[in-house]
Tab-separated table of C-alpha atoms and ligand atoms in Angstrom:
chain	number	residue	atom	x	y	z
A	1	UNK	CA	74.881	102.158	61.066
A	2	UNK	CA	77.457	99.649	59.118
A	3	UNK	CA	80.829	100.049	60.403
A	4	UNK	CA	82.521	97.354	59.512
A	5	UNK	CA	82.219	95.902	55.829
A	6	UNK	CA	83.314	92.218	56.382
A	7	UNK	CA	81.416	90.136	58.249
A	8	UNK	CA	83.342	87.161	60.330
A	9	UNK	CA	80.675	86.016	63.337
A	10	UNK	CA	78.042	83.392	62.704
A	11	UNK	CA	76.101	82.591	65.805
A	12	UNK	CA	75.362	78.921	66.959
A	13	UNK	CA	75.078	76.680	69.732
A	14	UNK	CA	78.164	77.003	71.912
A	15	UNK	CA	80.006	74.180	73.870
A	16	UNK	CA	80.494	76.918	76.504
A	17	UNK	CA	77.279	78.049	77.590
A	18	UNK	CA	74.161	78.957	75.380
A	19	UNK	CA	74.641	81.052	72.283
A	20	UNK	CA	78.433	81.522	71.039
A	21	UNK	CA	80.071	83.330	68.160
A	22	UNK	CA	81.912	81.621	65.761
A	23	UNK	CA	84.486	82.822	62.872
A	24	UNK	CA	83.049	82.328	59.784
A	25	UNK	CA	86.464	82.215	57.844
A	26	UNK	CA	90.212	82.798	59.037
A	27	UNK	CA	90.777	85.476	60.859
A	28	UNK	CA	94.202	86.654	61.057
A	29	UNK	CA	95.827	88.055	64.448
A	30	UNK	CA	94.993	91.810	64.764
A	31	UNK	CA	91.430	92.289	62.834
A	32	UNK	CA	89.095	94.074	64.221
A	33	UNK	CA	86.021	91.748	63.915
A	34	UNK	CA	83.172	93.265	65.251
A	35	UNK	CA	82.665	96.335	67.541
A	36	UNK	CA	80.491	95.693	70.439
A	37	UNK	CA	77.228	98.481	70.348
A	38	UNK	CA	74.018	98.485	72.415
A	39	UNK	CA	72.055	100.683	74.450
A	40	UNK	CA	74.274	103.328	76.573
A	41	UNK	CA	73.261	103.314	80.046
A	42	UNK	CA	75.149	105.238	82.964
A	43	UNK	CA	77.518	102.817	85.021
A	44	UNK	CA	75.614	100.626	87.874
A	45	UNK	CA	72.139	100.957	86.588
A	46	UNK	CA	71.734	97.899	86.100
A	47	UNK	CA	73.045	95.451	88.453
A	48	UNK	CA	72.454	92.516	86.326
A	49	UNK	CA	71.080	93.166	83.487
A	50	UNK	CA	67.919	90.832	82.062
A	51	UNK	CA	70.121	87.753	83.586
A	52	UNK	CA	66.994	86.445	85.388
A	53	UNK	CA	64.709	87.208	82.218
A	54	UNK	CA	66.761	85.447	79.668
A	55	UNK	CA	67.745	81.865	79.042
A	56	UNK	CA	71.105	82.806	78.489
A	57	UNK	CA	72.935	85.258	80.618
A	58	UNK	CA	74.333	88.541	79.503
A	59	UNK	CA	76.230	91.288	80.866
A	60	UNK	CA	77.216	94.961	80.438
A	61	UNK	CA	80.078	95.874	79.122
A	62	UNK	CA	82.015	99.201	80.607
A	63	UNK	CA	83.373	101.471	78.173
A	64	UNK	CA	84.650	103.986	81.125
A	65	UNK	CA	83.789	105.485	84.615
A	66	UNK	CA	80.708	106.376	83.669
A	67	UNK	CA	78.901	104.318	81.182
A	68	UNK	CA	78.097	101.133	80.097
A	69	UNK	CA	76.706	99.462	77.028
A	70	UNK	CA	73.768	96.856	77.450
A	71	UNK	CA	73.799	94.947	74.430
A	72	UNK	CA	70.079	93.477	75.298
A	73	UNK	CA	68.617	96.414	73.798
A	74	UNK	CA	70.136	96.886	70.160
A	75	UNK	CA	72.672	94.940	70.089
A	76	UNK	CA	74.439	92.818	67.667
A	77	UNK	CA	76.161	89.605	67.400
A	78	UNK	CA	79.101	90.903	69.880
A	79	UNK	CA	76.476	89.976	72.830
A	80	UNK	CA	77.093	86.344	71.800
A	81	UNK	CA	80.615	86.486	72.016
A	82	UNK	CA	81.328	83.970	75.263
A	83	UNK	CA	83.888	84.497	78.162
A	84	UNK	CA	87.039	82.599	78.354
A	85	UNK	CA	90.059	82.379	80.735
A	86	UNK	CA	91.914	82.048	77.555
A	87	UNK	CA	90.307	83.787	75.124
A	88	UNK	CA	91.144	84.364	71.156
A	89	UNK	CA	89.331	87.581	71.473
A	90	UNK	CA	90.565	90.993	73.183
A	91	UNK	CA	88.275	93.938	73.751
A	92	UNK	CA	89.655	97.696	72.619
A	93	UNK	CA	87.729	101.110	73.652
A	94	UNK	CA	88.463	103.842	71.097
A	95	UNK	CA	87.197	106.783	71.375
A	96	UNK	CA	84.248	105.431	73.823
A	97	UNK	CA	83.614	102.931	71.299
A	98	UNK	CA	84.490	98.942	72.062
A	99	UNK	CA	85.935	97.453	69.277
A	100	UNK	CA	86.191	93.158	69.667
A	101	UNK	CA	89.749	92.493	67.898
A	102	UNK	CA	91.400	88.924	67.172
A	103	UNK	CA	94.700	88.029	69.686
A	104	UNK	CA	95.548	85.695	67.547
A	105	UNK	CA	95.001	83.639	64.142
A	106	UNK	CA	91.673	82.188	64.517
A	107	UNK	CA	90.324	78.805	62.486
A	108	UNK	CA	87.455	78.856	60.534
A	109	UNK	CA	84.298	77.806	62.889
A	110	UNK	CA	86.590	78.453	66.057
A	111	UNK	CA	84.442	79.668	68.654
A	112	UNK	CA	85.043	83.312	69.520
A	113	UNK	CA	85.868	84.169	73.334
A	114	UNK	CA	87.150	86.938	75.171
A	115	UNK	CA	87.648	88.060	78.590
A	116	UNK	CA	84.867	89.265	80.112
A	117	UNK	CA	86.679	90.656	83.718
A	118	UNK	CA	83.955	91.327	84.867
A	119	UNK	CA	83.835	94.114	87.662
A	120	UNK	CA	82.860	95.932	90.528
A	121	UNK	CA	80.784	98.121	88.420
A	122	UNK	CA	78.143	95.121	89.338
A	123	UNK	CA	78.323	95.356	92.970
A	124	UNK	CA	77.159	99.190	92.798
A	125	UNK	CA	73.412	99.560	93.851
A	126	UNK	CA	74.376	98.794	97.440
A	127	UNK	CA	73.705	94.923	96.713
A	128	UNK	CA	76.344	92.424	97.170
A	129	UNK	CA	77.735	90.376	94.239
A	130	UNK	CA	76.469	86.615	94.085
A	131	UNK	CA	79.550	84.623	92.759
A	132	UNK	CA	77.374	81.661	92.118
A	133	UNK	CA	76.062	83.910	89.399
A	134	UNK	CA	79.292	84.248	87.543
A	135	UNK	CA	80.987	80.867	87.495
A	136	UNK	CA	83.073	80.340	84.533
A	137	UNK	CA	82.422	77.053	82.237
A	138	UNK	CA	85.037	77.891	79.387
A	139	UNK	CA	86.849	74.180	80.185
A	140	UNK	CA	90.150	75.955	79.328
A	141	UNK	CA	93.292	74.224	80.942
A	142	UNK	CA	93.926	77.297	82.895
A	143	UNK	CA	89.613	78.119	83.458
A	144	UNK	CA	90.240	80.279	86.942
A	145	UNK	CA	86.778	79.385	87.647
A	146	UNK	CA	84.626	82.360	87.885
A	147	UNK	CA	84.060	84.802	85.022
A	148	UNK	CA	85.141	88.244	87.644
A	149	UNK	CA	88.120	89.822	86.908
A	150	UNK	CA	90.715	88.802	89.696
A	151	UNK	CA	91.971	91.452	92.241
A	152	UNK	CA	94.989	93.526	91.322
A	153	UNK	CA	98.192	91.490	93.073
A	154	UNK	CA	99.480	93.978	95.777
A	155	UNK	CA	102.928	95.069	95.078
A	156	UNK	CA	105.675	93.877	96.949
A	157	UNK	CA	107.701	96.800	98.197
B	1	ZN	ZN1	87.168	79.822	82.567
């Protein structure tokens, strides 16, 4: 299924880690570049998926309580997209759909980044999450280190 007619990722070797995205022309703020698709699985099936059978690691991506999408198994060039702390690239979900939109203007041959935040939705399965496994190398001034999403601040008052 095509649902997007213009086509801005070309995949290459990323200074990041692995595989990366890259914009193939300009990309203004606000387009919707790509929409993330894969396999549909339920939520904590799969603690981490293929990362020990693949050279490069990739994760799922939760589109709500309940499911995830694995983009391992018919994916598309989304599953390249790397993490950053300060990413170019912002994840939507519409309508239990993930669309992969652009923060801001991005440069021809920019690498493409978002986000990951990655979550507890990994620790399910009753095994405890390795943080060796999700160390961040996105070399951005403010890099936090790890590619988890960080703990709500509690609220004062
Ligand atoms: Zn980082």
């Amino acid at each position: 299924m095509k649902t997007l007619t213009r086509d801005f990722i070309r995949v290459g070797k990323s200074r990041i880690e692995g595989k990366g995205a890259f914009a193939k022309r300009k990309i203004p703020k606000g387009t919707r570049i790509i929409e993330y698709v894969g396999r549909r699985i339920p939520v904590g099936s799969l603690l981490l998926p293929a990362a020990e059978l693949q050279p490069m690691r990739t994760y799922s991506f939760r589109v709500n309580e309940t499911t995830m999408i694995d983009p391992t198994v018919g994916g598309n060039d989304a599953r390249f997209i790397n993490h950053s702390c300060e990413p170019n690239c912002e994840s939507y979900v519409f309508d239990d759909r993930v669309y992969i939109y652009a923060m801001r203007d991005i440069s021809r041959s920019e690498e493409l980044t978002f986000d990951y935040k990655l979550g507890p939705s990994l620790k399910t399965a009753g095994k405890k999450m390795d943080k060796s496994q999700y160390v961040c190398y996105c070399g951005s001034p403010n890099c936090r280190g790890t590619m988890l999403g960080l703990k709500p601040k509690r609220k004062i008052n």
